Coordinates of C-alpha atoms in Angstrom, one line a residue:
X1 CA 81.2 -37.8 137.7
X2 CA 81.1 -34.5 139.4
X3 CA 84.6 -35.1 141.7
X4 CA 86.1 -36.0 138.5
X5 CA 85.6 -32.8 136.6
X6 CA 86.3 -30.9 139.7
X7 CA 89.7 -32.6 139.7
X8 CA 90.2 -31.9 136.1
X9 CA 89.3 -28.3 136.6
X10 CA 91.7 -28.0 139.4
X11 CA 94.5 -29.9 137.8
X12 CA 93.7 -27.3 134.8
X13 CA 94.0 -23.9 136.9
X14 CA 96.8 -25.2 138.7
X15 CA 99.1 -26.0 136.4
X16 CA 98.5 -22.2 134.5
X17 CA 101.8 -20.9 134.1
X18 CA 103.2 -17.6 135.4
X19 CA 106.1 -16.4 133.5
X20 CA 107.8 -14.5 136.5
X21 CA 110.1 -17.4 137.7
X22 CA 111.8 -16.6 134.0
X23 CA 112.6 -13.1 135.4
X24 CA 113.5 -14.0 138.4
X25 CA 116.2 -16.1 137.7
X26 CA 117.5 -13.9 134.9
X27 CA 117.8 -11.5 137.2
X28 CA 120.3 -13.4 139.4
X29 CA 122.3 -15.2 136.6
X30 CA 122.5 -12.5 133.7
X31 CA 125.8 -10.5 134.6
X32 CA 126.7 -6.9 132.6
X33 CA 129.8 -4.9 132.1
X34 CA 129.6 -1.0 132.7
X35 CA 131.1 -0.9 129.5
X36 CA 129.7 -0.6 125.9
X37 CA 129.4 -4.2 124.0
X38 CA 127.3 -7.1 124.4
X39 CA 127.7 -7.7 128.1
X40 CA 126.5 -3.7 128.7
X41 CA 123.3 -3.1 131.0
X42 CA 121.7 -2.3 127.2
X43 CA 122.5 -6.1 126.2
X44 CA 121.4 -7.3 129.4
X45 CA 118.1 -5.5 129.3
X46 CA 117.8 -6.8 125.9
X47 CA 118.3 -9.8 126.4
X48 CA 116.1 -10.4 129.5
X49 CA 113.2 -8.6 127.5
X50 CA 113.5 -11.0 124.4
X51 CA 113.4 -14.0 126.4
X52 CA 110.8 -13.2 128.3
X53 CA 108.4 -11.9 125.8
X54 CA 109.4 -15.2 123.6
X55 CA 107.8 -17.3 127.0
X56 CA 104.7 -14.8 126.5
X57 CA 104.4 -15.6 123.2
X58 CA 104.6 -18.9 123.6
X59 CA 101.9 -18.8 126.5
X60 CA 99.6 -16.9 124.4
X61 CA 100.0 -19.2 121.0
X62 CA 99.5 -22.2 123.1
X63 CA 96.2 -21.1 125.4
X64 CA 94.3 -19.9 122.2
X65 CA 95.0 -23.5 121.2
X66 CA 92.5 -24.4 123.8
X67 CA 90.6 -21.2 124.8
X68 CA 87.6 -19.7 122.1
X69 CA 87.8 -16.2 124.1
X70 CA 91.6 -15.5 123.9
X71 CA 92.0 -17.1 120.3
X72 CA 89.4 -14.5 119.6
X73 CA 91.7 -11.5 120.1
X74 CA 94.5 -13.3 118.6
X75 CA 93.0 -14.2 115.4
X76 CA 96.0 -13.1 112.9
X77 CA 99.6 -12.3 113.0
X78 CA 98.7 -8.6 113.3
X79 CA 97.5 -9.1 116.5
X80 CA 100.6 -10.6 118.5
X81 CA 102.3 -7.8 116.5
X82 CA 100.6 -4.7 117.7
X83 CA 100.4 -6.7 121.4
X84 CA 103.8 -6.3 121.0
X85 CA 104.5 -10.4 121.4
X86 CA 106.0 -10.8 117.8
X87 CA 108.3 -9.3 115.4
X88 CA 107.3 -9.4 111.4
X89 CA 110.7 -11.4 111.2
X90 CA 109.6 -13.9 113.2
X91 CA 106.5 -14.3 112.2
X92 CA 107.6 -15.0 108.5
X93 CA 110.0 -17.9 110.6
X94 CA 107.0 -19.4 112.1
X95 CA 104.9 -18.8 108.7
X96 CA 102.5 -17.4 110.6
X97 CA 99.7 -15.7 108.3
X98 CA 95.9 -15.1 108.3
X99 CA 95.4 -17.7 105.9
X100 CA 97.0 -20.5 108.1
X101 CA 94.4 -22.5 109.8
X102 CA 97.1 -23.8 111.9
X103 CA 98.0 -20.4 113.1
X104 CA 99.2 -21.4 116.5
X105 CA 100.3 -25.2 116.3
X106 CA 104.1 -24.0 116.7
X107 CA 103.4 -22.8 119.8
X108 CA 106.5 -24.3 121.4
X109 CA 108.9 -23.0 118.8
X110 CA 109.8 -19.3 120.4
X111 CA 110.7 -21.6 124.0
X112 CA 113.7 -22.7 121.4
X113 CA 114.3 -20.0 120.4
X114 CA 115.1 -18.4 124.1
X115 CA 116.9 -21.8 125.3
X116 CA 119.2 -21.2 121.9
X117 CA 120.1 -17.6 123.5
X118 CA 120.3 -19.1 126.8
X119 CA 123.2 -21.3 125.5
X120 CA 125.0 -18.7 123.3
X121 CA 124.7 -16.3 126.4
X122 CA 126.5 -19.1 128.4
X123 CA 129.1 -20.9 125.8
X124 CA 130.3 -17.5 124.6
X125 CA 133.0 -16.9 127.1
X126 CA 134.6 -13.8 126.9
X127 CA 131.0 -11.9 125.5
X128 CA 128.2 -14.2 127.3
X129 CA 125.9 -12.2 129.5
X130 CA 125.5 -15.8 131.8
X131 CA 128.6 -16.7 133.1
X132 CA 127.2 -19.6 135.0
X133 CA 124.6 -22.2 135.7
X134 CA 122.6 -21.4 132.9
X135 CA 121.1 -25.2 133.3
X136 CA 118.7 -23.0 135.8
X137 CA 117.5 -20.7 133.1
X138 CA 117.1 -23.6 130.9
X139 CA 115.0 -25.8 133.5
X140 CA 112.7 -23.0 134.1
X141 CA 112.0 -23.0 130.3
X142 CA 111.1 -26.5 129.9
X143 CA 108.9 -26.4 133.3
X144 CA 107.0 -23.8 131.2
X145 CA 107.0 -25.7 128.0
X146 CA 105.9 -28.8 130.1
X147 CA 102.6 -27.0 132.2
X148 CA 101.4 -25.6 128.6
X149 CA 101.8 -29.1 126.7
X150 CA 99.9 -30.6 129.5
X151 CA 97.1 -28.1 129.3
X152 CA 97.2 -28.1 125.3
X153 CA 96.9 -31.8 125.7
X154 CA 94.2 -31.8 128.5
X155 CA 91.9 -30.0 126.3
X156 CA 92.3 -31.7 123.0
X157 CA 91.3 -35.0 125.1
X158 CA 88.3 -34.3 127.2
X159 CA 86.5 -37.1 128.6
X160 CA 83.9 -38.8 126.3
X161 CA 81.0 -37.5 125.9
X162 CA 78.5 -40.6 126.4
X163 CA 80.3 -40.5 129.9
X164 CA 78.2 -37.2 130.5
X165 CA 75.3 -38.3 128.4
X166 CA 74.6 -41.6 130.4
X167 CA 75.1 -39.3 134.0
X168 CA 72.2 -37.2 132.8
X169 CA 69.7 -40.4 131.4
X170 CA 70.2 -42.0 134.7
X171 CA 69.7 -39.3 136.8
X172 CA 66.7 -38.2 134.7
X173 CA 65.1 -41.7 135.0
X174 CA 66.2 -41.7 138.7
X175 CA 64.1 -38.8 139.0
X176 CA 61.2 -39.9 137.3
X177 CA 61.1 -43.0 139.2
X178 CA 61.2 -41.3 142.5
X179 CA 58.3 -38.7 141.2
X180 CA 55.8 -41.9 141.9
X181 CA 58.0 -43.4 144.6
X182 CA 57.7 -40.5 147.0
X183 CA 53.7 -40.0 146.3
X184 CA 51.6 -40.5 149.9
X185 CA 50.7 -43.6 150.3
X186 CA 47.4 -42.4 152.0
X187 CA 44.6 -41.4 149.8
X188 CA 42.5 -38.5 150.4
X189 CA 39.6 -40.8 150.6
X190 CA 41.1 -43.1 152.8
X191 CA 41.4 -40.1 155.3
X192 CA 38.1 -38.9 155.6
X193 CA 37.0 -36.3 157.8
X194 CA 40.9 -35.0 158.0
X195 CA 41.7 -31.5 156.9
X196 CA 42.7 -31.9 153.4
X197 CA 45.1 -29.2 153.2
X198 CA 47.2 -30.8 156.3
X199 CA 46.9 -33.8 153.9
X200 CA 49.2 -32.0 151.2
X201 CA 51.2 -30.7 153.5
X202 CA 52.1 -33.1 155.9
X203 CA 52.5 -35.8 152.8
X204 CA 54.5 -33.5 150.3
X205 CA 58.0 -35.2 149.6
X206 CA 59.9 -32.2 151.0
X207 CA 62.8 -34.5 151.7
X208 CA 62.3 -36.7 147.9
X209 CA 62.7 -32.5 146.4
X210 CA 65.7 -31.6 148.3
X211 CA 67.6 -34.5 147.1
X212 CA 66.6 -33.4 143.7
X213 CA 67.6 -30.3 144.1
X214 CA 71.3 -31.2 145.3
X215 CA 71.8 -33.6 142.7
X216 CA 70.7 -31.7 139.5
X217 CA 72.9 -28.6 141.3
X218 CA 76.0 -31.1 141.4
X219 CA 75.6 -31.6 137.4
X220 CA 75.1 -28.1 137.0
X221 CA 78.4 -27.1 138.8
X222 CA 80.1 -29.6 136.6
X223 CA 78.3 -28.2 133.3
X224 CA 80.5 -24.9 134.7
X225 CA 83.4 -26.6 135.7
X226 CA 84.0 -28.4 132.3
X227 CA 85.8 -25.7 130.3
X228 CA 88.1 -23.4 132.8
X229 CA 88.8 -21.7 129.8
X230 CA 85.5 -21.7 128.2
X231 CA 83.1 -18.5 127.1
X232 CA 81.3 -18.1 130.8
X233 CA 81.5 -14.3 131.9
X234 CA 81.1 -15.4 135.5
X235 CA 82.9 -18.7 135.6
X236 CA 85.8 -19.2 133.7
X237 CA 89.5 -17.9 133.4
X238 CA 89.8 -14.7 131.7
X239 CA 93.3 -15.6 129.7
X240 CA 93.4 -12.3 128.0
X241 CA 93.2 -10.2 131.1
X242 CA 95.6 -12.7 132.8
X243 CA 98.0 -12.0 129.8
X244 CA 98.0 -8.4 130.3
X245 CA 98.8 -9.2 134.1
X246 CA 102.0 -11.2 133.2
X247 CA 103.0 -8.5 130.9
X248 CA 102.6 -6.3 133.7
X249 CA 104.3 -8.1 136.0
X250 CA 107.0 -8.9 133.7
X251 CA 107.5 -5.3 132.7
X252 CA 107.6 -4.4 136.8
X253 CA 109.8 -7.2 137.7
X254 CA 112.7 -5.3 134.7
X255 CA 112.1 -2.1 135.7
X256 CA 112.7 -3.1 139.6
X257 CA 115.8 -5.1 138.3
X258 CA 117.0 -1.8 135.9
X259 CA 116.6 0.4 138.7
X260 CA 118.4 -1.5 141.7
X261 CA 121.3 -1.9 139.1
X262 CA 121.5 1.7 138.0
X263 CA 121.3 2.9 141.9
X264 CA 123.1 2.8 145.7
X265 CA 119.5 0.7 146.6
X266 CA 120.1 -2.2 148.0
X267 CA 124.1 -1.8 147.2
X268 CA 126.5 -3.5 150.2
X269 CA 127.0 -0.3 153.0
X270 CA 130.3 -2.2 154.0
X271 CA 131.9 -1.7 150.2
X272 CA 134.7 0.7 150.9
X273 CA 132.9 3.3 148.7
X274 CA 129.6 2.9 150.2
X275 CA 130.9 2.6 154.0
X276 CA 130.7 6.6 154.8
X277 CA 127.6 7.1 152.8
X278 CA 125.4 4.3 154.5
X279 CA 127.1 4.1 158.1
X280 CA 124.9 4.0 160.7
X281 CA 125.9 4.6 164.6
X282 CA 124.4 2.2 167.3
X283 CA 124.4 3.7 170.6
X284 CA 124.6 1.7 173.7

């Protein structure tokens, strides 16, 4: 019982998805023209920052499917708005409102919307910001997709819950049993003239305790390890601190990509305007 909610838990954490990849590979595959238009660094940056705060949004809508702590700060539309994960447009095309109860059950539906800019990006040829292999951009999309229906699906069919309710009765009857099974078998009057305190001692089921002790502290880590995403302070995932880390990250991982295109870093020293500036001199 307890290795399989470890292995749950683990499969759980694991397959949490970070929405850096996304950059990543936009950052290769999105080309821009010095120029004004849609292929300008503007676009670009545009572009790059909607599809990435879509995955976000559709990371967040999907998680407080399963987590009580997260879908606690997201409670209504005005709270992806002011996190800055949704636009009032969009959330009239997802008819999202306070008085939905299924506020986030579209949770898949801005992952479309990206993979639908992906391919425009890619089939407009003379305008596209993706010239090629936008199949990349589009796989990394659906592995997010896929690692967030597996967790939405995970936690909407935990295992049963006689399976934990018979571990408990038959560990408590265990227990009871081996209260009287581990008594001395020696009765005090049986040992007379012995010290009666070396009695206690010597025939206290030290052994008979210790295994109680590990076995009741096994169910007790699986109690924690039940819900990864549950309400535990000390325990479980934080998903709303791990969002603000992704937006972070994300936000780093542009202004990295803005700055190295805007700048001589990282720029090829043997380009014929770079040569002079960059040269360096080996001496033998």
């Amino acid at each position: 019982y307890v290795s399989t909610i470890a292995r749950k838990w683990w499969e759980q954490v694991s397959k949490l998805p970070d929405v850096e990849n996304i950059l990543l590979i936009l950052g290769g595959l999105v080309w821009t023209d010095p120029a004004v238009g849609s292929t300008s660094p503007e676009a670009g940056l545009h572009f790059k920052k909607t599809i990435i705060r879509y995955a976000l949004l559709s990371w967040t809508m999907c998680l407080s499917r399963v987590s009580s702590p997260l879908r606690d700060v997201f409670l209504t539309e005005e709270h992806y708005i002011r996190k800055g994960l949704l636009t009032r447009r969009e959330a009239y095309e997802l008819k999202i409102n306070s008085n939905n109860p299924y506020l986030c059950s579209q949770w898949w539906i801005p992952l479309t919307w990206a993979i639908s800019m992906v391919n425009q990006a890619f089939n407009d040829k003379k305008e596209g910001l993706i010239p090629k292999d936008h199949k990349d951009v589009v796989s990394v999309i659906l592995k997010l997709r896929k690692d967030l229906h597996f967790l939405a699906e995970y936690r909407l069919k935990p295992l049963p819950e006689i399976y934990k309710q018979a571990v408990w009765a038959a560990v408590f009857g265990w227990m009871v049993m081996g209260i009287f099974a581990d008594q001395n078998k020696i009765h005090h009057k049986e040992a007379a003239g012995e010290n009666i305190f070396m009695i206690i001692t010597l025939g206290f089921p030290v052994y008979g305790l210790l295994v109680y002790m590990l076995i009741f502290g096994w169910i007790k880590v699986a109690d924690i390890l039940e819900n990864p995403f549950g309400n535990d302070e000390h325990y479980d995932l934080k998903l709303a601190d791990i969002l603000d880390l992704n937006i972070w990250k994300s936000s780093i991982t542009l202004e990295n990509q803005e700055k190295i295109l805007h700048s001589d870093f990282l720029r090829n020293p043997f380009r014929t305007d770079n040569y002079e500036k960059h040269r360096i001199v080996l001496k033998v």
